[in-house]
Amino acid sequence: MMKKLTILSLFILTFSMLKAWNGDIIVSTPNSSLFLHASEGEELRFGYYGSRLSVNDLGQIRASRNDFNRAAYPVFGTNIDQENAMQVVHADGDMTLDLTVADVEEESLPDAAITRIKLADKVYPFYVDLCYKAYKNIDVIETWAEISHKEKKPVILKKFASGHILVRNDETWITHFHGSWGAEAEVTTEPLTSGIKEIRNIDGARNGLDDRAAVMISLDGRPQENSGRVIGAVLCWNGNFKIRVAPEYKWGYHLTAGIDEYASEYKLEPGELFSTPSLALTFSSDGLGGASRNYHRWARNGMVHNGSAQRDILLNSWEGVYLDVKEPEMYGMIRNIASLGGELFVMDDGWFGTKYPRDTDSAGLGDWIVDTRKLPSGIDGLIKTAKENGVKFGIWIEPENINSKSVLFDEHPDWALQSKHEIKYGRGGTQLLLDLCNPKVQDAVFTVVDTLLTSYPEIAYIKWDANVNLKNYGSKFLPADKQSHIGIAYHKGLEKVLHRIRDKYPDVVIQACGSGGGRANYGVMPYFDEFWVSDNTDALQRLYIQWGTSHIFPAMAMAQHVSAAPNHQTGRSLPLKFRFDVAMTGRLGMELQPSKMSDSERDFSRNAIAEYKTIRPVVQQGDLYRLISPFDKKGVSSLMYVTPDKSRAVFFCYKLDHFNNQWLPRLKMAGLDPGKKYRIREVNVADGDRCYLDGAVFSGSMLMDMGFEAPLWKEYASRVLELTVVD
Ligand code: GLA
């Protein structure tokens, strides 16, 4: 939010709509509208959220009873028998809110318009600005609340949702994403029933490993990939959250989303402004796929740092050597990735710590000093070797964390979050979270990055990890009566640090990692170029994890690496082609020791990397069409990317089971121009086994309507087909 406000103050042309707004408000994107009733002195009412409306349509919406006409941001107090988005305790102990519309302002940004509805309590000087930011070229509306008051003493915010909408009960289904370490983003799709559904995450420090801060609500029965109305709701926050879908009688559901109030009530001082994170809503009539494509466009437009820049192909050292970082191995890896055509080498964990060397995961975090036993020529030597080999250099850090075995902890034990009780440690039996509520700690974390980047300006990439959850609920910095702020102040502190880093270093590529996909959220992604999808690099399981992740995140932000066989997490051995074909659907990388590969594997990899470079613009910036889900257990899975002008596409398919005389669905494409002809070229051919479609020309309509026989004859077979329009 900090970032938004700064951008706002720089660019905005602000003009108050005065009383012209009195009555109906339509907040629109190219294909969607949110309709609100805002009458001065009355409660703000929610009318409708769906396909785009004009003022002329409002009569029909009302006449057909599609106008909800219920509280848009219900608050606790005069009504206690309904869902609410906000609950407070006023300075005098009173618990009632009754918010009414005081004013409406419109602000125009280059790419969006913000409608700010100013609400004020009828009795207390307590204010909520409800904001709706509608993008001009993307079907996403962000909503958030800015809360302030002028009461005599602090007001306690007990519940403070980012947004609330209403959804009709009419064969309504929900799709959500959940998992755990190594098995992130499992997709569950189920009908909404009469009970309350809550999706929440209480990790405290990362929120992408377990339940994710996103849902898709399908309004026309069981969701389809490319048809049917879908509303998406994604909370842009890195901490604990709650998305709650609660039915009311027969007519519909309240969808409320925001920071989870769990152990987090907030004492708001008079004059202080509390901004909630934003809730990004999307609407699509083109199924789950349409909603995903909307989020991907929005992400590339700014919700992922440098979202339109091409991502490099890299080798990361973790699964190749783990903590056993040594100079000869690092130099060897640099030479190897260069010889395979890669563009970047990243040295993962294990390179630092002197008094407490990082030989195991129980020591060293906090001491970001090169261990010269392992790297006698230091980072300079690595950068020099990378330069000589024509690749860039990147490095792993985990700056929000500390081991109790570190010089930093010896010097500043109070910088770790801790209560008066016995400390509970995380990874390695010694790992703790730093107290980012404390501005001194924020400075220290900023300085870790600043020192690295000023000492070694050639560092092109940082892998920023976060391997512990919030365990010890106590801050030595926050006063006793504000300990409940930790879960929020930590993340606002982190945002400040990230903001400073991005102000000074806009071009360094930074990966968000949180024990795998823990940082897959739009709270932090505006500061990061990409995120590590999962610590599980088994290509078969990755198909599932990436499928789920792709619902909300675009390919160019998804770090996907080819690793060794047998895989280190599952023990499964998969063909190198399959491993590449799975990794190539996102930001391709490798995560193994190339010196252990055979010559033929290296030749295959070299060719695969060269092929990826030719399809990279389509994969990284194209529109995703998911075709057959691995979760549907049809024996195959497929997906494709299409450029916005539909002149190029890349199609991927994979065989998941293998039986004799097995029925497989015919493969149908999507997103092409039905009237155009496309030439097919197979990418990544292995062992001369060329697909029967290679070189053929087909019409877009044939490929989409009739489809073709799956060219997948063997176990773990896979195909990648490039399509180019023929003039
Ligand atoms: C986490 C990350 C891994 C790796 C290790 C290093 O688990 O997810 O990719 O960087 O930390 O300790």
XYZ file of C-alpha atoms and ligand atoms in Angstrom:
739
model
C 0.000 0.000 0.000
C 2.909 2.282 0.809
C 4.037 1.813 -2.748
C 0.616 2.582 -4.130
C 0.331 5.759 -2.148
C 3.675 7.013 -3.378
C 2.817 6.248 -6.964
C -0.522 7.908 -6.429
C 0.936 11.083 -5.108
C 3.325 11.261 -8.044
C 0.990 10.675 -10.924
C -2.492 11.394 -9.940
C -4.849 13.835 -11.354
C -7.288 14.086 -8.527
C -10.689 15.570 -8.812
C -13.606 15.251 -6.513
C -16.844 14.297 -8.153
C -18.638 16.594 -5.729
C -22.222 15.546 -5.556
C -22.395 14.264 -9.118
C -21.925 10.791 -7.682
C -25.048 10.799 -5.599
C -26.695 7.476 -6.399
C -25.382 4.741 -8.682
C -21.691 4.155 -9.226
C -20.359 1.813 -11.888
C -16.705 0.871 -11.592
C -15.680 -0.750 -14.863
C -12.800 -2.503 -16.596
C -12.971 -3.438 -20.317
C -15.227 -6.452 -19.692
C -16.426 -6.205 -16.110
C -18.364 -3.860 -13.851
C -18.952 -3.422 -10.167
C -22.147 -1.559 -9.411
C -22.623 0.245 -6.080
C -25.276 2.542 -4.639
C -23.687 5.479 -2.875
C -26.249 7.935 -1.564
C -24.978 10.616 0.753
C -25.759 9.901 4.398
C -26.802 6.330 3.667
C -25.121 2.967 3.880
C -23.024 2.039 0.828
C -24.857 -0.753 -0.995
C -23.486 -3.479 -3.249
C -25.484 -3.929 -6.436
C -23.680 -6.318 -8.728
C -20.282 -7.615 -9.913
C -20.111 -9.277 -13.300
C -19.907 -8.583 -17.013
C -19.637 -4.963 -18.067
C -22.661 -2.729 -17.637
C -23.584 0.666 -18.909
C -25.914 3.049 -17.079
C -28.674 1.943 -19.441
C -28.389 -1.630 -18.144
C -29.121 -0.718 -14.540
C -32.886 -0.733 -15.081
C -32.720 -4.314 -16.328
C -30.418 -5.362 -13.495
C -32.934 -4.064 -11.008
C -36.009 -5.387 -12.816
C -34.523 -8.884 -13.101
C -33.634 -8.786 -9.406
C -29.945 -9.054 -10.118
C -29.312 -6.054 -7.940
C -28.270 -7.322 -4.484
C -28.891 -3.949 -2.845
C -27.186 -5.009 0.405
C -24.359 -3.528 2.453
C -21.194 -3.296 0.362
C -18.927 -3.240 3.425
C -21.084 -4.519 6.291
C -19.945 -3.473 9.746
C -20.656 -4.853 13.197
C -23.041 -3.006 15.469
C -26.513 -2.020 14.531
C -26.701 -5.319 12.681
C -25.084 -8.259 14.414
C -26.952 -11.063 12.722
C -25.134 -10.871 9.402
C -21.635 -11.295 8.042
C -19.466 -8.264 8.455
C -16.220 -6.906 7.120
C -15.294 -4.749 10.090
C -15.534 -4.771 13.881
C -14.024 -2.201 16.199
C -14.045 -1.093 19.825
C -14.286 2.687 20.032
C -12.151 4.665 22.466
C -15.022 4.691 24.987
C -15.669 0.942 24.735
C -18.699 1.151 22.453
C -18.661 -1.619 19.827
C -21.065 -0.272 17.223
C -20.280 1.100 13.811
C -22.758 2.619 11.433
C -20.914 3.845 8.358
C -22.557 6.047 5.773
C -21.381 7.654 2.562
C -19.826 11.098 3.075
C -18.161 11.712 -0.279
C -16.881 10.008 -3.393
C -13.695 10.906 -5.238
C -12.350 9.758 -8.553
C -8.643 9.678 -9.268
C -7.247 8.960 -12.679
C -3.933 7.136 -13.065
C -2.314 6.397 -16.415
C -3.491 2.779 -16.367
C -6.377 2.783 -13.886
C -9.048 4.836 -12.158
C -9.534 4.826 -8.405
C -12.987 5.374 -6.952
C -12.636 6.356 -3.312
C -15.837 6.133 -1.309
C -15.468 8.025 1.926
C -17.479 6.507 4.738
C -17.971 8.070 8.152
C -19.594 6.726 11.290
C -22.900 8.357 12.252
C -21.806 8.970 15.854
C -18.016 8.706 16.190
C -15.270 10.514 14.246
C -14.306 7.184 12.675
C -13.647 6.950 8.940
C -13.158 4.307 6.301
C -12.184 5.139 2.739
C -13.221 2.207 0.613
C -11.135 2.246 -2.561
C -11.744 0.519 -5.872
C -8.954 0.633 -8.430
C -10.216 -0.408 -11.870
C -7.622 -1.061 -14.571
C -8.263 0.503 -17.948
C -6.958 -2.409 -20.020
C -7.100 -5.345 -17.634
C -10.148 -6.951 -16.061
C -9.016 -6.545 -12.468
C -10.467 -4.312 -9.756
C -8.421 -3.936 -6.582
C -10.270 -2.955 -3.446
C -8.904 -1.956 -0.052
C -9.879 0.059 3.012
C -8.068 3.008 4.565
C -9.081 3.373 8.189
C -8.596 6.389 10.463
C -10.299 8.209 13.317
C -10.189 11.299 15.509
C -11.441 9.734 18.728
C -9.777 10.748 21.960
C -7.924 7.482 22.550
C -6.951 4.510 20.352
C -9.661 2.494 18.637
C -9.177 -1.270 18.572
C -9.620 -2.790 15.136
C -10.833 -6.310 15.738
C -11.686 -7.124 12.148
C -10.662 -5.098 9.120
C -11.323 -6.833 5.822
C -9.842 -5.570 2.589
C -13.047 -6.186 0.710
C -16.442 -7.798 0.600
C -18.627 -8.795 -2.318
C -21.823 -10.742 -2.751
C -22.236 -13.762 -4.983
C -25.505 -15.339 -6.113
C -26.288 -18.865 -4.937
C -26.933 -20.619 -8.216
C -24.831 -23.746 -8.811
C -21.939 -21.840 -7.357
C -18.588 -23.651 -7.070
C -15.355 -22.697 -5.419
C -11.814 -23.502 -6.545
C -9.008 -23.065 -4.039
C -5.358 -23.913 -3.698
C -3.714 -25.589 -0.768
C -0.818 -27.861 0.046
C 2.294 -28.087 2.111
C 6.063 -28.119 1.676
C 6.927 -29.969 -1.535
C 3.281 -30.267 -2.548
C 2.080 -26.711 -3.000
C -0.999 -25.441 -4.850
C -3.110 -28.565 -4.994
C -6.349 -27.633 -6.714
C -9.665 -28.388 -5.034
C -12.907 -27.605 -6.778
C -16.189 -28.138 -4.956
C -19.755 -26.859 -4.899
C -20.427 -24.212 -2.296
C -22.740 -25.628 0.304
C -24.719 -24.173 3.169
C -21.788 -24.144 5.607
C -19.167 -21.453 5.947
C -15.973 -21.970 3.966
C -12.815 -20.362 5.306
C -9.486 -20.400 3.539
C -6.772 -19.140 5.846
C -3.070 -19.346 6.511
C -1.407 -18.856 9.861
C 2.266 -19.446 8.994
C 2.929 -15.848 10.007
C 5.911 -15.233 7.741
C 5.003 -16.795 4.393
C 1.617 -17.813 3.123
C 2.181 -19.850 -0.013
C 3.022 -23.278 1.360
C -0.361 -24.164 2.811
C -3.643 -22.534 1.817
C -3.084 -19.783 -0.732
C -4.674 -16.345 -0.579
C -6.847 -16.906 -3.629
C -10.181 -18.387 -4.648
C -12.127 -18.625 -7.868
C -15.914 -18.754 -7.664
C -17.690 -20.284 -10.647
C -21.236 -19.094 -11.210
C -22.398 -21.639 -13.799
C -21.879 -24.991 -12.149
C -18.719 -27.117 -12.229
C -15.991 -24.824 -13.484
C -14.669 -25.175 -17.002
C -11.327 -23.944 -18.263
C -12.584 -21.771 -21.100
C -16.273 -21.133 -20.536
C -18.586 -20.055 -17.756
C -18.601 -17.038 -15.474
C -15.882 -16.906 -12.830
C -15.099 -14.382 -10.107
C -11.547 -14.467 -8.770
C -10.447 -13.001 -5.434
C -6.753 -12.745 -4.563
C -5.455 -11.063 -1.418
C -2.207 -9.144 -1.955
C -0.592 -9.918 1.377
C 2.348 -11.955 2.639
C 1.073 -12.625 6.159
C -1.845 -14.395 7.763
C -5.075 -14.014 5.860
C -8.618 -15.204 5.799
C -10.951 -15.598 2.861
C -14.412 -16.422 4.101
C -17.385 -17.448 2.014
C -20.541 -17.478 4.088
C -24.057 -18.193 2.865
C -27.046 -16.113 3.830
C -30.460 -17.739 3.480
C -31.034 -18.982 -0.023
C -29.958 -16.021 -2.058
C -26.242 -15.901 -1.965
C -22.846 -15.748 -0.335
C -20.771 -13.090 1.331
C -17.157 -13.236 0.216
C -14.951 -11.371 2.677
C -11.170 -11.321 2.522
C -8.420 -9.652 4.463
C -5.718 -9.991 7.068
C -6.722 -12.702 9.544
C -7.681 -11.015 12.791
C -6.336 -14.126 14.602
C -4.092 -12.787 17.415
C -3.845 -9.535 15.462
C -6.184 -6.921 16.828
C -4.814 -3.506 15.972
C -4.739 -0.496 18.251
C -5.236 2.456 15.936
C -4.024 5.755 17.363
C -5.964 8.978 16.698
C -4.714 10.408 13.403
C -2.982 7.168 12.333
C -3.919 5.701 8.955
C -4.280 1.958 8.624
C -4.383 0.679 5.064
C -5.471 -2.880 4.492
C -3.772 -4.874 1.756
C -5.717 -4.913 -1.474
C -8.042 -7.622 -2.617
C -7.749 -8.130 -6.373
C -11.034 -9.114 -7.957
C -11.426 -10.374 -11.464
C -14.421 -11.395 -13.511
C -14.341 -13.510 -16.642
C -16.949 -15.194 -18.831
C -14.180 -17.446 -20.191
C -13.918 -19.858 -17.302
C -11.041 -20.405 -14.912
C -8.614 -19.887 -17.776
C -10.057 -16.450 -18.497
C -9.713 -15.461 -14.840
C -6.099 -16.732 -14.813
C -5.238 -14.792 -17.951
C -6.627 -11.648 -16.340
C -4.407 -12.160 -13.293
C -1.397 -12.903 -15.491
C -1.842 -9.650 -17.441
C -2.261 -7.715 -14.227
C 0.880 -9.375 -12.822
C 2.958 -8.576 -15.879
C 1.638 -5.020 -15.773
C 3.287 -4.301 -12.399
C 2.234 -6.768 -9.721
C 5.396 -8.740 -10.483
C 8.548 -6.636 -10.567
C 9.696 -5.954 -14.145
C 6.839 -8.118 -15.368
C 7.484 -7.614 -19.047
C 11.232 -8.316 -18.962
C 12.592 -11.561 -20.354
C 13.864 -13.970 -17.694
C 17.313 -15.617 -17.933
C 18.032 -19.341 -18.051
C 20.049 -20.290 -14.977
C 21.800 -23.012 -13.051
C 21.219 -22.985 -9.301
C 23.718 -24.838 -7.115
C 21.403 -26.189 -4.371
C 20.563 -29.715 -5.524
C 23.981 -29.988 -7.184
C 26.099 -29.547 -4.044
C 23.698 -28.510 -1.239
C 25.716 -26.792 1.530
C 28.972 -28.237 0.273
C 29.905 -25.076 -1.610
C 33.539 -25.094 -2.808
C 35.358 -22.905 -5.253
C 36.322 -25.579 -7.823
C 32.746 -26.915 -7.924
C 31.292 -23.408 -8.249
C 33.687 -22.520 -11.073
C 32.906 -25.843 -12.736
C 29.187 -25.143 -12.547
C 29.710 -21.708 -14.062
C 31.659 -23.192 -16.975
C 29.072 -25.910 -17.412
C 26.011 -23.704 -17.540
C 27.834 -21.394 -19.942
C 28.693 -24.315 -22.208
C 25.058 -25.436 -22.186
C 23.902 -22.009 -23.343
C 22.618 -20.802 -19.968
C 22.798 -17.146 -19.003
C 23.193 -17.049 -15.232
C 24.734 -19.032 -12.387
C 23.288 -18.785 -8.877
C 25.275 -19.882 -5.837
C 22.766 -21.128 -3.274
C 23.102 -21.618 0.492
C 26.420 -22.550 2.147
C 28.812 -19.755 1.076
C 28.947 -17.625 4.240
C 29.736 -17.539 7.955
C 33.178 -17.397 9.511
C 32.959 -17.810 13.285
C 29.872 -19.991 12.734
C 30.392 -21.383 9.232
C 27.355 -22.470 7.277
C 28.392 -26.113 7.059
C 25.023 -27.226 8.363
C 21.669 -25.487 8.380
C 21.985 -24.753 12.091
C 24.597 -21.983 11.850
C 25.556 -18.777 10.122
C 22.311 -17.033 9.108
C 22.876 -13.373 9.839
C 26.627 -13.402 9.072
C 26.719 -12.573 5.382
C 30.486 -12.780 5.080
C 32.200 -15.109 2.641
C 33.636 -18.280 4.118
C 37.096 -18.089 2.560
C 37.871 -21.680 3.530
C 35.341 -22.664 0.895
C 35.830 -19.744 -1.487
C 39.438 -18.476 -1.191
C 38.942 -15.999 -4.036
C 35.633 -14.862 -2.619
C 32.735 -13.445 -4.565
C 35.187 -11.522 -6.752
C 36.550 -14.830 -8.005
C 33.080 -16.095 -8.811
C 32.115 -12.909 -10.629
C 35.371 -12.974 -12.580
C 34.827 -16.585 -13.618
C 31.214 -15.862 -14.578
C 32.340 -12.901 -16.674
C 35.046 -14.929 -18.397
C 32.416 -17.475 -19.319
C 29.861 -14.926 -20.482
C 27.231 -15.609 -17.833
C 25.818 -13.494 -15.017
C 26.241 -14.250 -11.329
C 23.631 -14.525 -8.599
C 23.673 -15.359 -4.900
C 21.417 -16.811 -2.159
C 20.601 -14.961 1.057
C 18.009 -15.335 3.793
C 18.134 -11.868 5.321
C 14.948 -11.983 7.429
C 16.279 -14.918 9.417
C 18.947 -15.613 11.971
C 20.528 -18.676 13.579
C 21.154 -18.515 17.301
C 24.619 -19.719 16.289
C 25.698 -16.510 14.565
C 27.715 -13.424 15.387
C 24.611 -11.359 14.707
C 22.699 -13.210 17.414
C 25.641 -12.939 19.829
C 25.602 -9.173 19.306
C 21.844 -8.544 18.987
C 19.859 -11.340 20.626
C 16.955 -8.913 21.028
C 16.643 -8.569 17.242
C 14.972 -11.971 16.989
C 11.260 -12.294 17.606
C 10.835 -13.922 21.007
C 8.538 -13.983 23.998
C 9.457 -14.314 27.659
C 8.955 -18.047 27.337
C 11.458 -20.628 26.214
C 12.412 -19.938 22.602
C 11.156 -22.434 20.027
C 13.517 -22.796 17.080
C 12.829 -23.669 13.471
C 15.089 -25.154 10.796
C 18.355 -26.624 12.038
C 17.119 -26.342 15.631
C 18.490 -22.770 15.833
C 16.620 -20.666 13.272
C 14.546 -17.628 14.238
C 12.768 -14.804 12.517
C 14.225 -11.332 12.868
C 11.954 -8.679 14.338
C 11.081 -6.603 11.307
C 8.690 -4.544 13.429
C 11.871 -2.817 14.628
C 13.175 -0.063 12.290
C 16.764 -0.865 13.354
C 16.276 -4.424 12.178
C 14.690 -3.138 8.974
C 17.857 -1.075 8.425
C 20.043 -4.094 9.137
C 18.171 -6.233 6.615
C 18.365 -3.478 4.022
C 22.090 -3.188 4.736
C 22.655 -6.906 4.042
C 21.442 -6.388 0.487
C 22.931 -2.932 0.100
C 26.377 -4.076 1.231
C 26.342 -7.041 -1.127
C 25.243 -4.946 -4.077
C 27.539 -2.012 -3.428
C 30.520 -4.299 -2.776
C 29.752 -6.418 -5.841
C 27.765 -4.349 -8.340
C 28.016 -7.195 -10.854
C 25.652 -9.352 -8.788
C 22.744 -9.647 -11.195
C 20.414 -11.893 -9.212
C 19.487 -12.587 -5.611
C 17.605 -15.599 -4.326
C 15.863 -14.281 -1.198
C 14.817 -17.191 0.976
C 12.573 -17.427 4.045
C 12.712 -20.788 5.772
C 10.956 -20.333 9.062
C 7.470 -19.477 10.188
C 6.553 -17.071 12.966
C 6.987 -19.089 16.143
C 7.774 -16.946 19.148
C 5.025 -14.356 19.366
C 6.883 -11.522 20.998
C 8.680 -8.359 19.910
C 11.201 -6.632 22.141
C 10.602 -3.498 20.125
C 6.821 -3.154 20.220
C 5.297 -1.867 23.466
C 3.444 -4.321 25.685
C 0.037 -3.060 24.606
C 0.872 -3.499 20.915
C 2.242 -7.038 20.879
C -0.808 -8.060 18.875
C 0.556 -5.937 16.020
C 3.463 -8.316 15.326
C 1.738 -10.304 12.564
C 1.008 -7.087 10.675
C 3.986 -4.904 11.631
C 6.386 -7.652 10.504
C 5.027 -7.530 6.963
C 4.693 -3.761 6.806
C 8.334 -3.645 7.965
C 9.340 -6.134 5.286
C 7.506 -4.089 2.637
C 9.448 -1.002 3.731
C 12.749 -2.856 3.342
C 11.784 -4.234 -0.045
C 10.620 -0.816 -1.155
C 13.996 0.708 -0.232
C 15.822 -2.069 -2.052
C 13.753 -1.586 -5.187
C 14.189 2.179 -5.098
C 17.946 1.738 -5.139
C 18.251 -1.466 -7.162
C 15.445 -1.635 -9.710
C 17.362 -3.869 -12.117
C 18.674 -6.651 -9.907
C 16.589 -9.765 -10.465
C 15.311 -11.031 -7.120
C 13.660 -14.375 -6.563
C 11.202 -14.852 -3.706
C 11.652 -18.221 -2.070
C 10.034 -19.520 1.104
C 11.046 -23.168 1.595
C 9.764 -23.545 -1.962
C 6.540 -21.761 -2.879
C 6.032 -20.050 0.482
C 6.286 -16.601 -0.987
C 3.903 -17.098 -3.901
C 1.686 -14.130 -3.119
C 1.013 -10.667 -4.492
C 1.905 -9.040 -1.196
C 5.589 -9.386 -2.054
C 5.626 -10.080 -5.790
C 5.608 -6.379 -6.780
C 9.172 -6.387 -5.382
C 10.308 -9.717 -6.826
C 10.875 -10.804 -10.410
C 9.966 -14.432 -9.834
C 9.359 -17.030 -7.151
C 10.593 -20.553 -6.535
C 7.551 -22.702 -7.233
C 8.475 -25.615 -4.958
C 11.404 -27.396 -3.351
C 9.957 -30.459 -5.016
C 11.646 -30.645 -8.441
C 10.196 -34.041 -9.418
C 8.817 -33.242 -12.874
C 5.722 -35.425 -12.488
C 4.646 -33.827 -9.239
C 5.715 -30.437 -10.589
C 3.066 -30.807 -13.308
C 0.440 -30.723 -10.566
C 2.125 -28.006 -8.511
C 2.670 -25.791 -11.551
C -0.882 -26.392 -12.766
C -2.292 -25.147 -9.480
C 0.156 -22.251 -9.265
C -0.631 -21.124 -12.815
C -4.197 -20.260 -11.807
C -2.965 -17.075 -10.203
C 0.659 -16.551 -11.320
C 2.125 -15.993 -14.792
C 4.742 -18.254 -16.386
C 7.539 -15.689 -16.412
C 7.390 -15.479 -12.592
C 7.466 -19.241 -12.027
C 10.989 -20.603 -11.477
C 11.065 -24.184 -12.796
C 14.262 -26.232 -12.748
C 15.415 -29.449 -14.345
C 16.944 -31.628 -11.641
C 18.756 -34.960 -11.452
C 17.349 -38.469 -11.866
C 16.503 -40.116 -9.567
C 14.838 -37.047 -8.131
C 16.058 -36.081 -4.669
C 12.601 -35.518 -3.206
C 10.622 -38.453 -4.620
C 13.285 -40.901 -5.792
C 11.564 -41.079 -9.193
C 13.574 -41.273 -12.419
C 12.032 -39.461 -15.352
C 13.417 -38.973 -18.874
C 15.507 -35.835 -19.288
C 13.182 -34.737 -22.089
C 10.170 -34.981 -19.773
C 12.037 -32.998 -17.113
C 12.874 -30.263 -19.603
C 9.412 -30.228 -21.166
C 7.862 -29.683 -17.719
C 10.349 -26.974 -16.689
C 10.038 -25.166 -20.033
C 6.462 -24.053 -19.316
C 7.806 -21.350 -17.014
C 11.153 -19.657 -16.314
C 13.543 -22.452 -17.235
C 16.511 -23.317 -15.051
C 18.629 -26.258 -13.951
C 19.232 -27.488 -10.423
C 21.811 -30.294 -10.521
C 25.523 -30.965 -10.836
C 26.125 -30.800 -14.612
C 29.486 -32.532 -14.217
C 27.552 -35.670 -13.296
C 25.626 -35.678 -16.580
C 26.636 -37.907 -19.485
C 27.754 -36.382 -22.784
C 24.470 -37.268 -24.431
C 22.520 -35.672 -21.565
C 24.593 -32.522 -21.934
C 23.980 -32.492 -25.684
C 20.262 -32.866 -25.108
C 20.318 -30.095 -22.503
C 22.283 -27.767 -24.781
C 19.743 -28.264 -27.538
C 16.783 -27.919 -25.143
C 18.136 -24.604 -23.844
C 18.602 -23.340 -27.406
C 15.051 -24.431 -28.253
C 13.692 -22.748 -25.138
C 15.258 -19.483 -26.266
C 13.191 -19.630 -29.463
C 9.888 -20.218 -27.632
C 10.701 -18.128 -24.550
C 8.841 -14.966 -25.599
C 5.661 -16.983 -26.202
C 5.906 -18.904 -22.915
C 6.951 -15.985 -20.741
C 4.640 -13.314 -22.168
C 1.884 -15.287 -23.934
C -1.644 -16.120 -22.798
C -1.943 -19.443 -20.991
C -4.616 -21.930 -22.010
C -4.810 -24.900 -19.673
C -6.228 -27.826 -21.650
C -6.239 -31.134 -19.727
C -5.651 -31.052 -16.004
C -3.385 -33.641 -14.389
C -5.885 -33.559 -11.494
C -8.527 -35.013 -13.856
C -6.527 -38.273 -14.102
C -7.093 -38.798 -17.822
C -3.631 -40.247 -18.376
C -2.395 -37.064 -20.067
C -2.062 -33.406 -19.276
C -1.656 -30.495 -21.679
C -1.485 -26.734 -21.820
C -0.405 -24.056 -24.252
C 0.662 -20.443 -24.587
C -0.547 -18.149 -27.367
C 0.729 -14.686 -28.243
C -1.920 -11.951 -27.905
C -2.018 -11.515 -31.715
C -2.459 -15.312 -32.052
C 0.353 -15.574 -34.577
C 2.466 -17.954 -32.465
C 1.770 -20.599 -29.879
C 3.565 -23.334 -27.958
C 1.729 -26.503 -26.980
C 2.860 -28.962 -24.296
C 1.495 -32.452 -23.554
C 2.605 -35.146 -21.146
C 1.780 -38.793 -20.556
C 1.082 -39.434 -16.890
C 0.045 -43.147 -16.842
C 0.928 -45.934 -19.203
C -1.209 -49.004 -19.943
C -1.735 -51.168 -23.019
C -4.706 -50.137 -25.126
C -5.220 -47.200 -22.842
C -7.930 -44.727 -23.808
C -6.553 -41.227 -24.065
C -8.594 -38.126 -24.827
C -7.980 -36.445 -28.173
C -5.938 -33.348 -27.625
C -7.654 -30.081 -28.493
C -5.995 -26.716 -28.530
C -7.470 -23.375 -27.488
C -6.828 -19.678 -27.952
C -5.855 -19.899 -31.648
C -7.433 -17.938 -34.473
C -9.929 -20.422 -35.965
C -9.648 -18.851 -39.412
C -5.851 -18.999 -39.646
C -3.545 -21.837 -40.620
C -0.677 -22.862 -38.361
C 2.499 -24.754 -39.201
C 3.638 -27.131 -36.472
C 7.270 -27.630 -35.517
C 8.255 -30.086 -32.856
C 10.608 -28.686 -30.223
C 13.019 -30.815 -28.146
C 12.957 -33.997 -30.219
C 14.628 -36.831 -28.293
C 16.346 -39.846 -29.886
C 15.004 -39.007 -33.359
C 11.463 -39.825 -32.179
C 9.731 -37.132 -34.177
C 6.011 -36.504 -33.656
C 3.659 -37.229 -36.595
C 2.438 -33.630 -36.442
C 5.872 -32.114 -37.088
C 5.860 -30.017 -40.278
C 2.071 -30.286 -40.813
C -0.201 -27.306 -41.401
C -3.650 -27.218 -39.810
C -6.367 -24.639 -39.435
C -6.871 -23.140 -35.998
C -10.457 -24.401 -36.012
C -9.395 -27.998 -36.713
C -6.838 -27.931 -33.942
C -9.375 -26.512 -31.523
C -12.588 -28.348 -32.530
C -11.564 -31.838 -33.611
C -8.140 -31.990 -32.090
C -5.718 -34.818 -32.774
C -4.533 -38.138 -31.456
C -2.180 -37.757 -28.517
C 1.334 -38.324 -29.862
C 2.386 -39.979 -26.609
C 3.278 -43.634 -27.007
C 5.646 -44.327 -24.127
C 5.593 -43.982 -20.379
C 6.433 -40.399 -19.412
C 6.408 -39.342 -23.033
C 6.014 -35.638 -23.646
C 5.809 -33.331 -26.652
C 6.363 -29.656 -27.238
C 4.942 -28.188 -30.442
C 5.544 -24.708 -31.735
C 2.811 -23.237 -33.934
C 3.367 -20.371 -36.320
C 0.759 -18.737 -38.520
C 1.263 -19.466 -42.213
C 0.603 -16.457 -44.438
C 15.161 -23.597 0.999
C 14.953 -23.316 -0.467
C 15.878 -24.194 -1.290
C 17.300 -23.927 -0.895
C 17.470 -24.131 0.592
C 18.833 -23.674 1.047
O 14.717 -24.862 1.339
O 13.619 -23.510 -0.818
O 15.698 -23.946 -2.659
O 17.668 -22.625 -1.266
O 16.507 -23.415 1.350
O 19.010 -23.863 2.390
